[in-house]
Tab-separated table of C-alpha atoms in Angstrom:
chain	number	residue	atom	x	y	z
U	2	MET	CA	126.130	95.343	76.222
U	3	VAL	CA	124.495	97.942	74.890
U	4	MET	CA	126.778	99.780	72.636
U	5	VAL	CA	126.319	103.522	73.063
U	6	LYS	CA	128.558	106.343	71.705
U	7	ARG	CA	129.108	110.182	73.107
U	8	GLY	CA	127.030	111.371	71.193
U	9	ASP	CA	124.047	109.822	70.748
U	10	SER	CA	120.432	110.116	71.574
U	11	THR	CA	118.955	108.453	74.285
U	12	PRO	CA	115.111	106.513	73.624
U	13	GLU	CA	112.733	109.514	74.540
U	14	PHE	CA	110.107	108.602	76.693
U	15	LYS	CA	106.531	110.086	76.708
U	16	VAL	CA	103.915	110.013	79.663
U	17	THR	CA	101.011	111.757	80.292
U	18	PRO	CA	100.042	111.415	83.567
U	19	ASP	CA	95.964	111.630	84.100
U	20	LYS	CA	93.781	113.842	86.711
U	21	TYR	CA	94.230	111.992	89.390
U	22	LEU	CA	97.433	110.798	88.776
U	23	PRO	CA	99.604	112.695	91.750
U	24	HIS	CA	96.624	111.497	94.512
U	25	ARG	CA	97.496	108.267	93.787
U	26	TYR	CA	101.667	109.660	93.780
U	27	ALA	CA	100.612	111.231	97.300
U	28	GLY	CA	99.132	107.976	98.985
U	29	ALA	CA	102.206	106.063	97.005
U	30	SER	CA	105.224	108.543	99.013
U	31	GLY	CA	103.915	109.776	101.399
U	32	ASP	CA	103.407	113.473	100.246
U	33	PHE	CA	100.610	114.547	100.827
U	34	ASN	CA	101.436	118.550	100.091
U	35	PRO	CA	98.709	119.850	99.012
U	36	ILE	CA	100.116	122.060	96.422
U	37	HIS	CA	100.463	118.428	94.622
U	38	ILE	CA	96.113	117.669	95.686
U	39	ASP	CA	94.412	120.734	96.380
U	40	PRO	CA	93.321	122.363	92.606
U	41	GLU	CA	91.919	124.900	94.614
U	42	LEU	CA	94.448	125.630	97.291
U	43	ALA	CA	97.214	125.672	94.646
U	44	LYS	CA	95.462	128.427	93.021
U	45	GLN	CA	95.432	130.765	96.118
U	46	VAL	CA	99.056	130.499	95.609
U	47	GLY	CA	99.502	131.832	92.762
U	48	LEU	CA	100.327	127.886	90.722
U	49	PRO	CA	97.955	127.460	87.550
U	50	GLY	CA	96.402	124.354	89.288
U	51	ASN	CA	97.563	120.616	91.573
U	52	ILE	CA	101.215	120.579	90.584
U	53	LEU	CA	102.806	117.012	90.013
U	54	HIS	CA	105.469	115.940	92.608
U	55	GLY	CA	109.015	116.622	91.453
U	56	LEU	CA	109.889	113.310	92.532
U	57	TRP	CA	107.811	111.695	90.601
U	58	THR	CA	109.064	113.694	87.227
U	59	MET	CA	112.241	112.230	88.784
U	60	ALA	CA	110.931	108.630	88.219
U	61	GLN	CA	110.086	109.123	84.677
U	62	VAL	CA	113.100	110.597	84.373
U	63	ALA	CA	114.717	107.775	85.926
U	64	VAL	CA	112.710	105.525	84.420
U	65	ALA	CA	113.494	106.567	80.807
U	66	ASN	CA	117.276	106.359	81.241
U	67	THR	CA	116.488	102.673	82.588
U	68	GLN	CA	115.764	101.324	79.202
U	69	LEU	CA	119.244	101.561	77.904
U	70	ALA	CA	119.167	98.327	80.189
U	71	ALA	CA	115.917	97.070	80.458
U	72	GLY	CA	114.505	98.334	83.033
U	73	ASP	CA	117.199	96.232	85.049
U	74	PRO	CA	116.772	98.495	88.315
U	75	ARG	CA	120.881	97.669	89.525
U	76	ALA	CA	121.836	99.501	86.089
U	77	LEU	CA	121.209	103.164	87.728
U	78	LYS	CA	124.091	104.540	89.926
U	79	ARG	CA	123.165	107.746	89.927
U	80	LEU	CA	120.492	110.667	88.846
U	81	SER	CA	121.054	114.200	89.634
U	82	VAL	CA	118.555	116.589	88.244
U	83	GLN	CA	117.500	120.621	88.853
U	84	PHE	CA	113.294	120.974	89.186
U	85	ARG	CA	112.246	123.721	87.325
U	86	GLY	CA	108.541	124.797	86.455
U	87	VAL	CA	106.183	123.039	87.594
U	88	GLY	CA	104.751	119.934	86.045
U	89	LEU	CA	101.096	120.095	85.325
U	90	PRO	CA	98.304	116.627	85.067
U	91	GLU	CA	96.816	115.808	81.915
U	92	ARG	CA	99.719	116.159	79.756
U	93	GLU	CA	102.038	114.455	78.077
U	94	ILE	CA	105.899	114.954	79.386
U	95	THR	CA	109.100	113.856	76.736
U	96	VAL	CA	112.752	113.048	78.569
U	97	THR	CA	115.398	112.495	75.963
U	98	GLY	CA	118.530	112.603	75.991
U	99	THR	CA	121.872	112.716	75.038
U	100	VAL	CA	125.618	109.824	76.264
U	101	LYS	CA	127.633	112.322	77.528
U	102	GLN	CA	130.741	110.297	78.399
U	103	ALA	CA	130.490	106.161	77.623
U	104	ASP	CA	133.777	104.673	79.105
U	105	GLY	CA	133.334	100.590	79.251
U	106	ASN	CA	130.051	100.176	80.731
U	107	ARG	CA	129.992	103.201	82.630
U	108	VAL	CA	127.294	105.401	80.744
U	109	VAL	CA	126.575	109.184	81.585
U	110	ILE	CA	123.584	110.510	80.016
U	111	ASP	CA	122.528	114.246	79.856
U	112	THR	CA	118.485	113.701	80.458
U	113	VAL	CA	115.629	117.079	79.631
U	114	ALA	CA	112.021	116.124	80.878
U	115	THR	CA	109.960	119.284	78.954
U	116	GLN	CA	106.069	119.251	79.141
U	117	GLY	CA	104.816	121.280	76.288
U	118	GLU	CA	107.738	124.477	75.993
U	119	ASN	CA	108.432	124.184	79.615
U	120	ALA	CA	111.590	121.188	81.291
U	121	ILE	CA	110.692	121.461	83.987
U	122	ILE	CA	113.425	118.849	85.201
U	123	ARG	CA	116.773	120.138	83.560
U	124	ASN	CA	120.371	120.269	83.972
U	125	ALA	CA	119.809	116.455	84.420
U	126	GLU	CA	122.651	113.567	84.547
U	127	ALA	CA	122.458	110.202	85.152
U	128	GLU	CA	124.785	106.982	85.253
U	129	LEU	CA	124.403	104.542	84.360
U	130	GLU	CA	126.634	100.948	84.686
U	131	LEU	CA	124.862	98.614	81.673
U	132	SER	CA	126.360	94.580	81.913
L	5	MET	CA	118.766	139.701	105.364
L	6	THR	CA	121.675	136.818	104.837
L	7	VAL	CA	120.253	132.986	106.053
L	8	LYS	CA	121.302	131.932	109.187
L	9	THR	CA	124.034	129.491	108.394
L	10	GLU	CA	123.903	127.585	112.324
L	11	ALA	CA	122.852	124.600	111.343
L	12	VAL	CA	125.851	123.137	108.791
L	13	GLY	CA	126.923	120.707	110.175
L	14	LYS	CA	123.984	119.432	112.169
L	15	LYS	CA	123.662	115.973	112.121
L	16	TRP	CA	118.737	114.965	113.126
L	17	PRO	CA	118.434	111.120	114.812
L	18	GLU	CA	118.639	107.915	111.998
L	19	ALA	CA	115.183	106.940	111.080
L	20	THR	CA	114.506	103.717	110.174
L	21	TYR	CA	111.785	101.792	107.726
L	22	GLU	CA	110.529	98.459	107.429
L	23	VAL	CA	110.903	97.313	102.984
L	24	GLY	CA	106.983	95.724	102.470
L	25	LEU	CA	106.395	93.972	99.551
L	26	GLU	CA	102.752	96.049	98.924
L	27	LYS	CA	104.528	99.307	99.320
L	28	ILE	CA	106.743	98.306	96.433
L	29	ARG	CA	104.413	97.114	94.076
L	30	GLU	CA	101.937	100.973	95.269
L	31	TYR	CA	104.801	102.902	94.722
L	32	ALA	CA	105.470	101.250	91.385
L	33	ASN	CA	101.831	101.177	89.860
L	34	ALA	CA	102.189	104.813	91.134
L	35	ILE	CA	105.194	105.583	88.558
L	36	GLY	CA	104.873	103.062	86.021
L	37	VAL	CA	107.194	101.413	86.300
L	38	ALA	CA	106.251	98.247	83.863
L	39	ASN	CA	109.525	95.687	84.628
L	40	PRO	CA	108.000	92.384	86.567
L	41	VAL	CA	110.996	92.082	89.324
L	42	HIS	CA	108.844	95.279	91.136
L	43	GLN	CA	105.535	93.065	91.613
L	44	ASP	CA	106.280	89.339	91.619
L	45	ARG	CA	108.448	87.055	93.498
L	46	GLU	CA	109.681	84.585	90.987
L	47	GLU	CA	110.531	86.919	88.344
L	48	ALA	CA	112.822	89.594	90.859
L	49	THR	CA	114.934	85.789	92.628
L	50	ALA	CA	114.820	84.730	88.367
L	51	ALA	CA	116.682	87.854	87.824
L	52	GLY	CA	119.227	86.945	91.065
L	53	PHE	CA	117.126	90.080	93.242
L	54	ARG	CA	116.729	89.045	97.352
L	55	ASP	CA	112.902	88.985	96.989
L	56	VAL	CA	110.849	91.285	95.209
L	57	VAL	CA	112.666	95.312	94.257
L	58	ALA	CA	111.855	98.828	95.108
L	59	PRO	CA	112.486	100.719	92.179
L	60	PRO	CA	115.699	103.000	92.747
L	61	MET	CA	113.845	106.077	93.272
L	62	PHE	CA	112.137	103.809	95.914
L	63	CYS	CA	114.531	105.867	97.922
L	64	VAL	CA	112.638	109.016	98.325
L	65	VAL	CA	109.646	106.256	100.815
L	66	TYR	CA	111.966	105.134	103.127
L	67	SER	CA	114.383	108.032	103.356
L	68	ALA	CA	111.429	110.849	104.531
L	69	ARG	CA	111.447	109.464	107.624
L	70	ALA	CA	114.585	110.748	108.492
L	71	MET	CA	114.559	113.414	106.165
L	72	GLY	CA	111.089	115.151	108.178
L	73	PRO	CA	113.121	116.200	111.000
L	74	ALA	CA	115.882	117.941	109.619
L	75	ILE	CA	113.290	119.574	106.847
L	76	LEU	CA	110.979	121.080	109.716
L	77	ASP	CA	113.743	121.945	111.517
L	78	PRO	CA	112.973	125.295	112.811
L	79	GLU	CA	116.988	125.883	114.250
L	80	VAL	CA	117.159	125.325	109.987
L	81	GLY	CA	114.183	128.298	109.866
L	82	MET	CA	113.519	127.847	105.836
L	83	ASN	CA	110.124	129.739	105.380
L	84	PHE	CA	108.192	126.779	103.425
L	85	ALA	CA	105.454	129.510	101.970
L	86	ALA	CA	108.707	130.864	99.624
L	87	MET	CA	110.147	127.363	99.387
L	88	VAL	CA	110.686	124.809	96.473
L	89	HIS	CA	112.389	121.858	95.670
L	90	GLY	CA	115.727	122.968	93.603
L	91	GLY	CA	117.255	119.882	92.730
L	92	GLN	CA	118.180	116.215	93.990
L	93	GLU	CA	120.751	113.806	93.591
L	94	PHE	CA	120.697	110.073	94.475
L	95	ILE	CA	123.790	107.573	94.364
L	96	TRP	CA	122.327	103.995	94.420
L	97	GLY	CA	124.332	101.113	95.661
L	98	GLU	CA	122.923	97.904	97.251
L	99	PRO	CA	119.260	97.317	95.814
L	100	VAL	CA	116.060	97.577	98.574
L	101	CYS	CA	114.384	94.519	98.579
L	102	SER	CA	110.901	93.633	99.881
L	103	GLY	CA	111.413	92.971	103.795
L	104	ASP	CA	114.571	94.612	104.242
L	105	THR	CA	115.563	97.493	107.378
L	106	ILE	CA	116.806	100.469	105.994
L	107	THR	CA	117.927	102.791	108.187
L	108	THR	CA	118.662	106.908	107.721
L	109	SER	CA	121.037	109.448	108.843
L	110	ALA	CA	120.299	113.496	107.791
L	111	SER	CA	122.849	116.115	107.674
L	112	CYS	CA	122.342	119.602	106.677
L	113	THR	CA	125.739	120.489	104.498
L	114	GLU	CA	125.560	123.595	103.640
L	115	ILE	CA	123.483	127.178	103.480
L	116	TYR	CA	124.429	130.470	101.680
L	117	GLU	CA	123.142	132.753	100.337
L	118	LYS	CA	122.724	133.970	96.112
L	119	ASP	CA	120.381	135.946	93.808
L	120	GLY	CA	118.742	136.684	96.888
L	121	LYS	CA	117.549	133.021	97.284
L	122	GLY	CA	118.198	131.060	100.450
L	123	PHE	CA	120.297	127.102	98.969
L	124	TYR	CA	119.794	124.770	101.721
L	125	VAL	CA	121.464	121.453	101.373
L	126	PHE	CA	120.918	117.910	103.433
L	127	GLU	CA	122.573	115.123	102.361
L	128	SER	CA	120.721	111.765	103.561
L	129	VAL	CA	122.867	108.300	103.684
L	130	SER	CA	120.495	105.107	103.787
L	131	THR	CA	121.945	100.887	104.870
L	132	ASN	CA	120.073	98.331	105.064
L	133	GLN	CA	120.085	95.713	108.098
L	134	ASP	CA	124.137	93.741	106.648
L	135	GLY	CA	125.267	97.517	106.915
L	136	ALA	CA	125.255	98.519	102.781
L	137	GLU	CA	124.759	100.983	101.726
L	138	THR	CA	121.566	101.251	99.793
L	139	VAL	CA	121.488	105.286	98.636
L	140	ARG	CA	123.598	108.436	98.878
L	141	ALA	CA	120.960	111.595	98.563
L	142	THR	CA	121.398	115.357	97.995
L	143	TRP	CA	118.647	117.699	98.460
L	144	THR	CA	118.609	120.747	98.037
L	145	ASN	CA	115.874	123.697	98.978
L	146	ILE	CA	115.546	127.038	97.599
L	147	VAL	CA	114.054	129.604	99.387
L	148	ARG	CA	112.872	132.336	97.186
L	149	GLY	CA	113.801	135.991	98.859
L	150	VAL	CA	115.558	135.374	101.290
């Protein structure tokens, strides 16, 4: 079992979505909202360009936090996030976390996803059961 | 102006989703998850899964069919032009594998106004073909300028 204690940092995770990632995620998820895939339309509604799907970014937070359990999908018991700001393709995203509670094999992590100066997912909490 | 709250407590019809192997692979590739249990049957069964297992966040794919009618319901009356996805919580249970049939029901649990914004909160509960809960989700949408 991985030993973690309150206050520990979890492994940092970095990912850069390529230009066409929102198109692939649209196909995989079924969410074809044009703000994610049409840069012109996105600009017309006041966005800087087509934006990442919040649930794709949340999936990166899930993947990042599951690293603590070597990627075992059974380990992730709960993930709660708030979406803030907008994520953009072709810019690096960093997911970081700090252990908030460690009780036996149950671990709660405060986690955040940032892109440059912008916290695009904040007040997020991941609960893992480590084996 | 205040938000209308008639839809609080409303439940929408259950929707079922049949989980396919290639859809799991497509989703796993789109989110870039590396563990081969999301791609390869032998790897998945060797790790104790019934079949190729979906990443936890795949729940957004099988829940969408039940959530669509709830979000779009005129009785809820969200102004989509001013709507953002504000928050999300998933609580996972039994893993979802290729070949599973997942049934999801959606309901509206809360509608309220705060700081000039409308908050619309939905819950969905998904179960597999054996009746085991796979995920319980809370979806929060925020509408500006209500």
